[in-house]
Coordinates of C-alpha atoms in Angstrom, one line a residue:
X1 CA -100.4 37.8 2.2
X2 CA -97.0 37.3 4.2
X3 CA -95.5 35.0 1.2
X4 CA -95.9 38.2 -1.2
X5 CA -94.6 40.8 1.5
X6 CA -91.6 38.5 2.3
X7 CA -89.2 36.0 0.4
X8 CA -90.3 33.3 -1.1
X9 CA -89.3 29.9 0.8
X10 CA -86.7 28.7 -2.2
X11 CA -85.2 31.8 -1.5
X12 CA -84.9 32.6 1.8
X13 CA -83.6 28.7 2.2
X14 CA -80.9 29.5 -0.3
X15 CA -79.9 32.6 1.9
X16 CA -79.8 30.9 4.9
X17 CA -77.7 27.9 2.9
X18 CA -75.4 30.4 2.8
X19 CA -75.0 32.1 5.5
X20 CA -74.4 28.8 7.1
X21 CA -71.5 27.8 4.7
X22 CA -70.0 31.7 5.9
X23 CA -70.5 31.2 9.3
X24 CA -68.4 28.2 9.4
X25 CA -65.7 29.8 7.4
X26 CA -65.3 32.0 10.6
X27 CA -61.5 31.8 11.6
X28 CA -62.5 34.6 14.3
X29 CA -65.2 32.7 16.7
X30 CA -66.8 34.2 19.6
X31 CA -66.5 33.0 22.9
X32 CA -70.1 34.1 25.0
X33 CA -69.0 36.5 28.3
X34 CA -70.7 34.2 30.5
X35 CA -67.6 31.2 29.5
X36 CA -65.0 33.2 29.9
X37 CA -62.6 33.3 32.8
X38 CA -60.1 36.3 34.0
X39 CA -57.6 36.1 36.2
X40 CA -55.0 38.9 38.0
X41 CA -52.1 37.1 36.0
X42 CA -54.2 37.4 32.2
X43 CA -54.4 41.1 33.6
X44 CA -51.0 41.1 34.4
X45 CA -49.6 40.2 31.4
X46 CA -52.1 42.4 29.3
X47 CA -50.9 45.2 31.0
X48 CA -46.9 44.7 30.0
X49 CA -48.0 43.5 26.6
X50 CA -50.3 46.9 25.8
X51 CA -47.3 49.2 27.5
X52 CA -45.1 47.1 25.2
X53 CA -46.9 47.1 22.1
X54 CA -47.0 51.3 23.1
X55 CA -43.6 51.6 23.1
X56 CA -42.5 50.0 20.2
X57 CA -45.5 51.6 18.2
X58 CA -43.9 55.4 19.1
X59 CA -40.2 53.9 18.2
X60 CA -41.8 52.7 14.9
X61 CA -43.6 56.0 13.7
X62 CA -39.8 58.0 15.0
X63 CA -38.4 55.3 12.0
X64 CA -41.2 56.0 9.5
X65 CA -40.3 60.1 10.0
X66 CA -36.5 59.4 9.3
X67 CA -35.2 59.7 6.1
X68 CA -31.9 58.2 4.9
X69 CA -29.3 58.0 2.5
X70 CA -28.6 55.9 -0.6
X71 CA -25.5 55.4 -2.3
X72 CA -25.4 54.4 -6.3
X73 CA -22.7 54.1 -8.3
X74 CA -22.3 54.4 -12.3
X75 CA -19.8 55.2 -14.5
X76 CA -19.6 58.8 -15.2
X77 CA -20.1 59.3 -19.3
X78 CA -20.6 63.2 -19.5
X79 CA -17.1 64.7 -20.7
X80 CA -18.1 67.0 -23.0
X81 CA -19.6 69.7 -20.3
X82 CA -17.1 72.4 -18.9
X83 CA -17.3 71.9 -14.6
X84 CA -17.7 74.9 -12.6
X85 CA -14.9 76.0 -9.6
X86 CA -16.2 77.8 -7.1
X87 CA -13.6 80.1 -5.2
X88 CA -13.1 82.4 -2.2
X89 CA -9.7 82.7 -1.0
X90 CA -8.2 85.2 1.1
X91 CA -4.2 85.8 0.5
X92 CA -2.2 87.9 2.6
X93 CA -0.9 89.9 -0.1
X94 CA -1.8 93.2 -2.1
X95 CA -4.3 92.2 -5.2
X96 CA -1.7 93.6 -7.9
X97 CA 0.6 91.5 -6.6
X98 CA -0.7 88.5 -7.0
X99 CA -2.7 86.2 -9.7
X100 CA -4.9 83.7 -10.5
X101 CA -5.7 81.1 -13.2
X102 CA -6.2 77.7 -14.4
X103 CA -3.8 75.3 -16.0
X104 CA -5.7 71.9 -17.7
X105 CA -3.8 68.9 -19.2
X106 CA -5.1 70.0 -22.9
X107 CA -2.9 73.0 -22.5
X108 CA -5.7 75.3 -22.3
X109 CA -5.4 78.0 -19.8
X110 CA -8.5 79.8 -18.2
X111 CA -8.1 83.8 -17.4
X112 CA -9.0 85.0 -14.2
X113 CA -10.8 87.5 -15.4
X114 CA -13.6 85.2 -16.6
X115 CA -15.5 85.1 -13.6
X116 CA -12.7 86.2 -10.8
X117 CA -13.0 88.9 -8.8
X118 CA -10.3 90.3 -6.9
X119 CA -11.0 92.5 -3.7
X120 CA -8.6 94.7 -1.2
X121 CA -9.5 93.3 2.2
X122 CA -7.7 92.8 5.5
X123 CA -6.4 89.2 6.6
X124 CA -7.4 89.2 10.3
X125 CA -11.0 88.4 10.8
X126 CA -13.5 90.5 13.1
X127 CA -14.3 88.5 15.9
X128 CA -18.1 87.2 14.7
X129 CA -15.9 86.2 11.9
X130 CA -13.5 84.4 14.3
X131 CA -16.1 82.6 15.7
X132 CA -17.8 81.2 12.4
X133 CA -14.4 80.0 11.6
X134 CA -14.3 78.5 14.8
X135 CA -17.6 76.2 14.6
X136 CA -16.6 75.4 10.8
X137 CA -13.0 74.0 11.6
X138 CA -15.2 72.2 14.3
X139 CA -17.7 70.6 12.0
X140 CA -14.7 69.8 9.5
X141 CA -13.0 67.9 13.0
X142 CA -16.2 66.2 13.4
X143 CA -16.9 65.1 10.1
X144 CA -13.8 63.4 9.8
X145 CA -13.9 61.4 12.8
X146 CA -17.9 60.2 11.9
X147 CA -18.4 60.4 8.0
X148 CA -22.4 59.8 8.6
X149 CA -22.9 63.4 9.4
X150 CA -22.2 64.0 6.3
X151 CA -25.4 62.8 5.3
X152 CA -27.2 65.1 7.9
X153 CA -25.6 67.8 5.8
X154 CA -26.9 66.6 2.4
X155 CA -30.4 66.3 4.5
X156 CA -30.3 69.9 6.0
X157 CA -28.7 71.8 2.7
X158 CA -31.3 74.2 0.9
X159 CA -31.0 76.9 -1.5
X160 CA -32.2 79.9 0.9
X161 CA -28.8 79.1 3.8
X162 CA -25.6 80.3 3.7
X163 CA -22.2 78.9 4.7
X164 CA -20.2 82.2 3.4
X165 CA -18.1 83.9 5.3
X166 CA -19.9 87.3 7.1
X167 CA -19.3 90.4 6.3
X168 CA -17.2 92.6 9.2
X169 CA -18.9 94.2 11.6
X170 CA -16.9 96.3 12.8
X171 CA -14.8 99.4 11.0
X172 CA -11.2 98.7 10.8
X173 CA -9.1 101.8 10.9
X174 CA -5.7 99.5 9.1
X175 CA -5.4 99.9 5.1
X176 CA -6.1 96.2 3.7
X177 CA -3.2 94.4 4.0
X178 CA -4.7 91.0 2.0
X179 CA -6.5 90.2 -1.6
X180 CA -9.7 88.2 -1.6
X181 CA -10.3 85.9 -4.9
X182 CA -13.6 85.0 -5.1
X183 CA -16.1 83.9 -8.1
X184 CA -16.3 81.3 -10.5
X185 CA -14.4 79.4 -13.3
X186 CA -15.8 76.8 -16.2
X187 CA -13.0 74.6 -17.1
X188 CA -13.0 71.3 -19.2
X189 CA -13.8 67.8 -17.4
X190 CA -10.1 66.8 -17.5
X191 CA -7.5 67.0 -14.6
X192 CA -5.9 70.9 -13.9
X193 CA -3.7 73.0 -12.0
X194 CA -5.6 75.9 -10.2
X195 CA -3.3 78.5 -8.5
X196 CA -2.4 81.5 -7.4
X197 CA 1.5 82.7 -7.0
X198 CA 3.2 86.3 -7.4
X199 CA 2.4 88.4 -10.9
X200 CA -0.3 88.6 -13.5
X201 CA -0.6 85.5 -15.6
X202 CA 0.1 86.0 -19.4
X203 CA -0.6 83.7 -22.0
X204 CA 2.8 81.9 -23.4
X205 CA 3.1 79.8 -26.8
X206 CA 4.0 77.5 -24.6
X207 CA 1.8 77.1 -22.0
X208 CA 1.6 80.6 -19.9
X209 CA 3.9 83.0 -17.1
X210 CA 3.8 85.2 -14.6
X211 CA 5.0 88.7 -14.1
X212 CA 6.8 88.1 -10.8
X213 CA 10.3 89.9 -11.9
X214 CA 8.0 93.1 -10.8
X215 CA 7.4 91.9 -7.6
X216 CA 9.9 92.7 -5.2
X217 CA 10.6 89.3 -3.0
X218 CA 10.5 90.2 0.1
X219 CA 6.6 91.2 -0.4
X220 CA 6.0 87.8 -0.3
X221 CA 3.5 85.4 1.7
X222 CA 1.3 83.4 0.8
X223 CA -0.5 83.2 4.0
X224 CA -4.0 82.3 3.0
X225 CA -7.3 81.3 4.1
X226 CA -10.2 78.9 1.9
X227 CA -13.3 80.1 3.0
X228 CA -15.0 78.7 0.3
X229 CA -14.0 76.0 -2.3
X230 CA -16.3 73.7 -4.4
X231 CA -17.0 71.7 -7.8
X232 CA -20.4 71.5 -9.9
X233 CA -23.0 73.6 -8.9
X234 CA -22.8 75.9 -5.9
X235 CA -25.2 74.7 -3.1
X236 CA -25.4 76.8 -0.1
X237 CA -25.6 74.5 2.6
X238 CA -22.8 72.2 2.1
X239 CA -19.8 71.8 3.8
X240 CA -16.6 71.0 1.9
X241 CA -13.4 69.4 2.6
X242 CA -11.3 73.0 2.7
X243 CA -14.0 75.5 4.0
X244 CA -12.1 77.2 6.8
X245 CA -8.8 76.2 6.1
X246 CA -6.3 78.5 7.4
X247 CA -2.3 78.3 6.7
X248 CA 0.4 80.5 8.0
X249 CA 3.2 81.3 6.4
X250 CA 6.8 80.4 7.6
X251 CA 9.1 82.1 4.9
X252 CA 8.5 83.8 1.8
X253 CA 9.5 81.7 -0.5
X254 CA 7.2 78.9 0.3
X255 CA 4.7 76.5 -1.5
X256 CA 1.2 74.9 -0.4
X257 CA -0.1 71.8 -2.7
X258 CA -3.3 70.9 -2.6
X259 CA -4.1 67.7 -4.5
X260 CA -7.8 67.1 -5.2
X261 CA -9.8 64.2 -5.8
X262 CA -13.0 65.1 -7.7
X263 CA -16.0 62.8 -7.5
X264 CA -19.2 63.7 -10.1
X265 CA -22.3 63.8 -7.9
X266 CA -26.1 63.9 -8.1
X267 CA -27.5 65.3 -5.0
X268 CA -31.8 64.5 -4.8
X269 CA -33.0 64.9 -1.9
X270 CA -37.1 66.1 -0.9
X271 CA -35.5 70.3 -0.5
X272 CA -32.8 70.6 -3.1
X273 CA -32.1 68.5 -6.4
X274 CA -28.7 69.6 -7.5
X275 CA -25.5 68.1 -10.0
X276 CA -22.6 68.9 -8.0
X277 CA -19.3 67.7 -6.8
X278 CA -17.5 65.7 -3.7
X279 CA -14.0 65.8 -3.1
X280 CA -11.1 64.8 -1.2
X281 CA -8.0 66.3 -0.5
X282 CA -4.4 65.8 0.4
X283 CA -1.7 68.6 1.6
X284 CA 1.1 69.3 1.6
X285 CA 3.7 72.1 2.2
X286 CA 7.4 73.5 1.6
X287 CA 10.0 76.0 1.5
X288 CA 11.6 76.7 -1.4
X289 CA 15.4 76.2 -1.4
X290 CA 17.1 75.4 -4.5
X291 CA 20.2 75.0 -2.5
X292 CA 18.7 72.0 -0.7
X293 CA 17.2 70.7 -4.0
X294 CA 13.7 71.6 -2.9
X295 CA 12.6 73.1 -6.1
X296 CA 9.9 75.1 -7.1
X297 CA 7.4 78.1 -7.1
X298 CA 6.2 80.4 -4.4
X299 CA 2.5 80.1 -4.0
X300 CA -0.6 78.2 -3.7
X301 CA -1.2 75.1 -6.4
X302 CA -4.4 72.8 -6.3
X303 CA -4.1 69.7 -8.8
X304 CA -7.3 68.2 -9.0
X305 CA -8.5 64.9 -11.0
X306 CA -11.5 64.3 -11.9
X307 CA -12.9 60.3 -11.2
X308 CA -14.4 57.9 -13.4
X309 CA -17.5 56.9 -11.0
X310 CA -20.3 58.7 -10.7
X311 CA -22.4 58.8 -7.3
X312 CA -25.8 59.3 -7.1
X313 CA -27.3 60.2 -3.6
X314 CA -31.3 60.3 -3.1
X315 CA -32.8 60.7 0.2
X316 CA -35.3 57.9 0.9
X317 CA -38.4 57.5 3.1
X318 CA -40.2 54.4 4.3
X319 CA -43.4 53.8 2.6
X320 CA -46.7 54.1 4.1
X321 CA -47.4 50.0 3.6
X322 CA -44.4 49.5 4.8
X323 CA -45.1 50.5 8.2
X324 CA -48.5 49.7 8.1
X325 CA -47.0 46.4 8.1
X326 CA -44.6 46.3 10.6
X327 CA -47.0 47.7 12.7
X328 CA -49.2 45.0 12.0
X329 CA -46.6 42.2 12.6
X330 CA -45.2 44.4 15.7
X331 CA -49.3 44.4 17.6
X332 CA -50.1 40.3 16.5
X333 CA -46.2 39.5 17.5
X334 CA -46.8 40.8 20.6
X335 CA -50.5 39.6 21.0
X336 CA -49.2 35.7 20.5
X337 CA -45.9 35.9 22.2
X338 CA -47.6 36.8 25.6
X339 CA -50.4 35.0 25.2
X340 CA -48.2 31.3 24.6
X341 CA -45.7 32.9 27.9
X342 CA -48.9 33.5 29.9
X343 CA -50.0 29.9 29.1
X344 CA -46.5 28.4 29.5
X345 CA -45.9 29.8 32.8
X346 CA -49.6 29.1 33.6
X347 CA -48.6 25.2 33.1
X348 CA -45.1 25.1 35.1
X349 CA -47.3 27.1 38.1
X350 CA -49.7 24.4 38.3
X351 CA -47.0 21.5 37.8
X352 CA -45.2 23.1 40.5
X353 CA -49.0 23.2 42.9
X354 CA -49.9 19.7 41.8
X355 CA -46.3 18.6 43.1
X356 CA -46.6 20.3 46.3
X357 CA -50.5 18.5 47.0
X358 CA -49.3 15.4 46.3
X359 CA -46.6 15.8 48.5
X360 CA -48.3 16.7 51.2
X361 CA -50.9 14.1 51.1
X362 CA -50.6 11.3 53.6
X363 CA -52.1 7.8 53.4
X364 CA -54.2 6.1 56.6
X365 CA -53.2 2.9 59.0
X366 CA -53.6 -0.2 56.6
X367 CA -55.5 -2.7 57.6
X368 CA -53.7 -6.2 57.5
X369 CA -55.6 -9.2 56.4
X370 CA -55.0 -13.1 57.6
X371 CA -53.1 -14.1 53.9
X372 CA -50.6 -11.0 54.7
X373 CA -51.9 -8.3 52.1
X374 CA -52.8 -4.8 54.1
X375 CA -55.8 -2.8 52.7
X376 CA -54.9 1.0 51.8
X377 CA -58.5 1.8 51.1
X378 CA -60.3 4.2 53.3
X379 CA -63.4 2.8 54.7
X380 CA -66.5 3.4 54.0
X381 CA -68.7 5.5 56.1
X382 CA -72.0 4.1 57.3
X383 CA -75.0 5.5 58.3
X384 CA -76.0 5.3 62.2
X385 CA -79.4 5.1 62.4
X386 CA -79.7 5.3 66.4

């Protein structure tokens, strides 16, 4: 009755076969409670190794968070598109006085009228406008003295901020004394000549003019402020290399050169995915004094190039695998680093005790014999039977 209820014996030998061959494939054997031995120094050492292991397991997850930034570079092959100029300039001088418009190396000249808009407004800034010229010219200081902020920027830029200059505040009573340009402009992917001087442009045979014999010169200045100036697609959040330039004016007759360096970039990161544009810049200013030999037009001129390379920046995380692994090797690094200290200094410590008993051990009188040889042994002690 108990062979049909349980195994049969073939079988139940064959499982036991094999849970012998498993047991001794056991790289994790236990040691029974009642063999093993604890000590204040194992406890020691357990205690720095978990507080360790702690730390360096909170520094670990603060790296998995982080994001970073990676850099690829291809050559750009896209010339057939038209890239986008974005524009708000401020110029210290009455809208019908001055104009805007685009200039490429194929001749082609780009109206202002396409996507410019010109608006009466006053050149000194209301003081909350002040101050957010004040922390951008700081953030432009910054970012050229540490260039990895700027990929805190491309991590922090979304569609729903804003980097545009604020609207007043306050009610000036003063008539606007300025003009401020803003909008957009699709040119062709070849180097240009953007600027903005004295008169209405007109198209020439030859290339194209400006009304400035209307003008009367002393009306002059070209005092002006970038509050915004960008390639590609517009992406509020950004920072460029001219937001919150200001320059002054020394003389009317004078000329400020921007020349632009324009880099094709795709921007991916895990809030925005956007094909814009990085660029550097070089300046440069002059009076105009044909007398001297310093030749020229009054106004504001920015000759930008477009680059070859194309960069391509993605925000990156650290997989889930990959930390699980690190944390892995950080806990079992840990586990047998202490434990072959603990048994290192375990083995100097009694060195250093077994020195010190021998050392203080001292041998009794010797007892000589009749050839000459002394007998070191201790003697025996014998039983009194009194």
């Amino acid at each position: 009755m108990k062979e049909e209820e349980g195994l049969p014996e073939d079988e139940a030998t064959e499982s036991e076969k094999t849970l012998s061959l498993v047991k001794e494939l056991d790289a994790f054997p236990k040691v029974p409670d009642s063999y093993v031995e604890t000590s204040a120094s194992g406890g020691t050492v357990s205690l720095i190794a978990f507080t360790t292991m702690a730390l360096l397991t909170i520094m670990e997850f603060s790296v998995y968070q982080d994001t970073w930034m990676k850099y690829e570079y291809e050559v750009d092959k896209d010339f057939s598109s038209k890239l986008r100029i974005n524009i708000d300039i401020t110029v210290a001088m009455k809208c019908h006085y001055v104009g805007a418009d685009v200039l490429d190396l194929a001749e082609t000249m780009v109206a202002s009228a396409d996507g410019l808009v010109y608006e009466p407004a006053i050149f000194d800034l209301s003081p909350q406008q002040k101050e957010w010229q004040r922390m951008l010219q700081l953030i432009q200081s910054r970012l050229q003295e540490e260039h990895s902020l700027q990929d805190v920027i491309f991590k922090s830029a979304f569609k729903t901020a804003s980097t545009a200059l604020p609207p007043r505040e306050d009610d000036p009573l003063e008539s606007p004394d300025a003009c401020r340009i803003r909008g957009h402009l699709y040119v062709n992917k070849v180097a240009g000549n953007f600027h903005i001087t004295v008169g209405k442009a007109i198209p020439h045979p030859r290339g194209h003019a400006h009304l400035a014999a209307l003008v009367n010169h002393d009306s002059y200045n070209f005092s002006h402020r970038i509050d915004h100036l960008s390639f590609g697609e517009f992406v509020p959040g950004i920072i460029n290399p001219l937001d919150g330039t200001e320059k002054i004016a020394v003389d009317h007759n004078q000329m400020f050169q921007y020349f632009i360096t324009v880099v094709p970039t795709k921007l991916h990161t895990y809030k925005i995915s956007a094909d814009t544009h990085q660029f550097s810049v070089t300046e440069r200013e002059r009076i105009i004094n044909h007398a001297a030999g310093s030749h020229g037009v009054s106004g504001i001129f920015m000759k930008y190039d477009l680059s070859s390379l194309m960069v391509t920046v993605t925000e990156e995380h650290m997989p889930f695998w990959q930390f699980f692994v690190r944390l892995c090797g950080i806990v079992g690094g840990i586990f047998s680093t202490t434990g072959m200290l603990h048994g290192i200094g375990k083995f100097i410590v009694d060195i250093i005790c077994c020195r010190f008993r021998l050392g203080s051990y001292k041998p009794v009188n010797s007892v000589p014999f009749e050839d000459g040889h002394t007998d070191n042994h201790l003697p025996l002690l014998e039983n009194n039977t009194h």
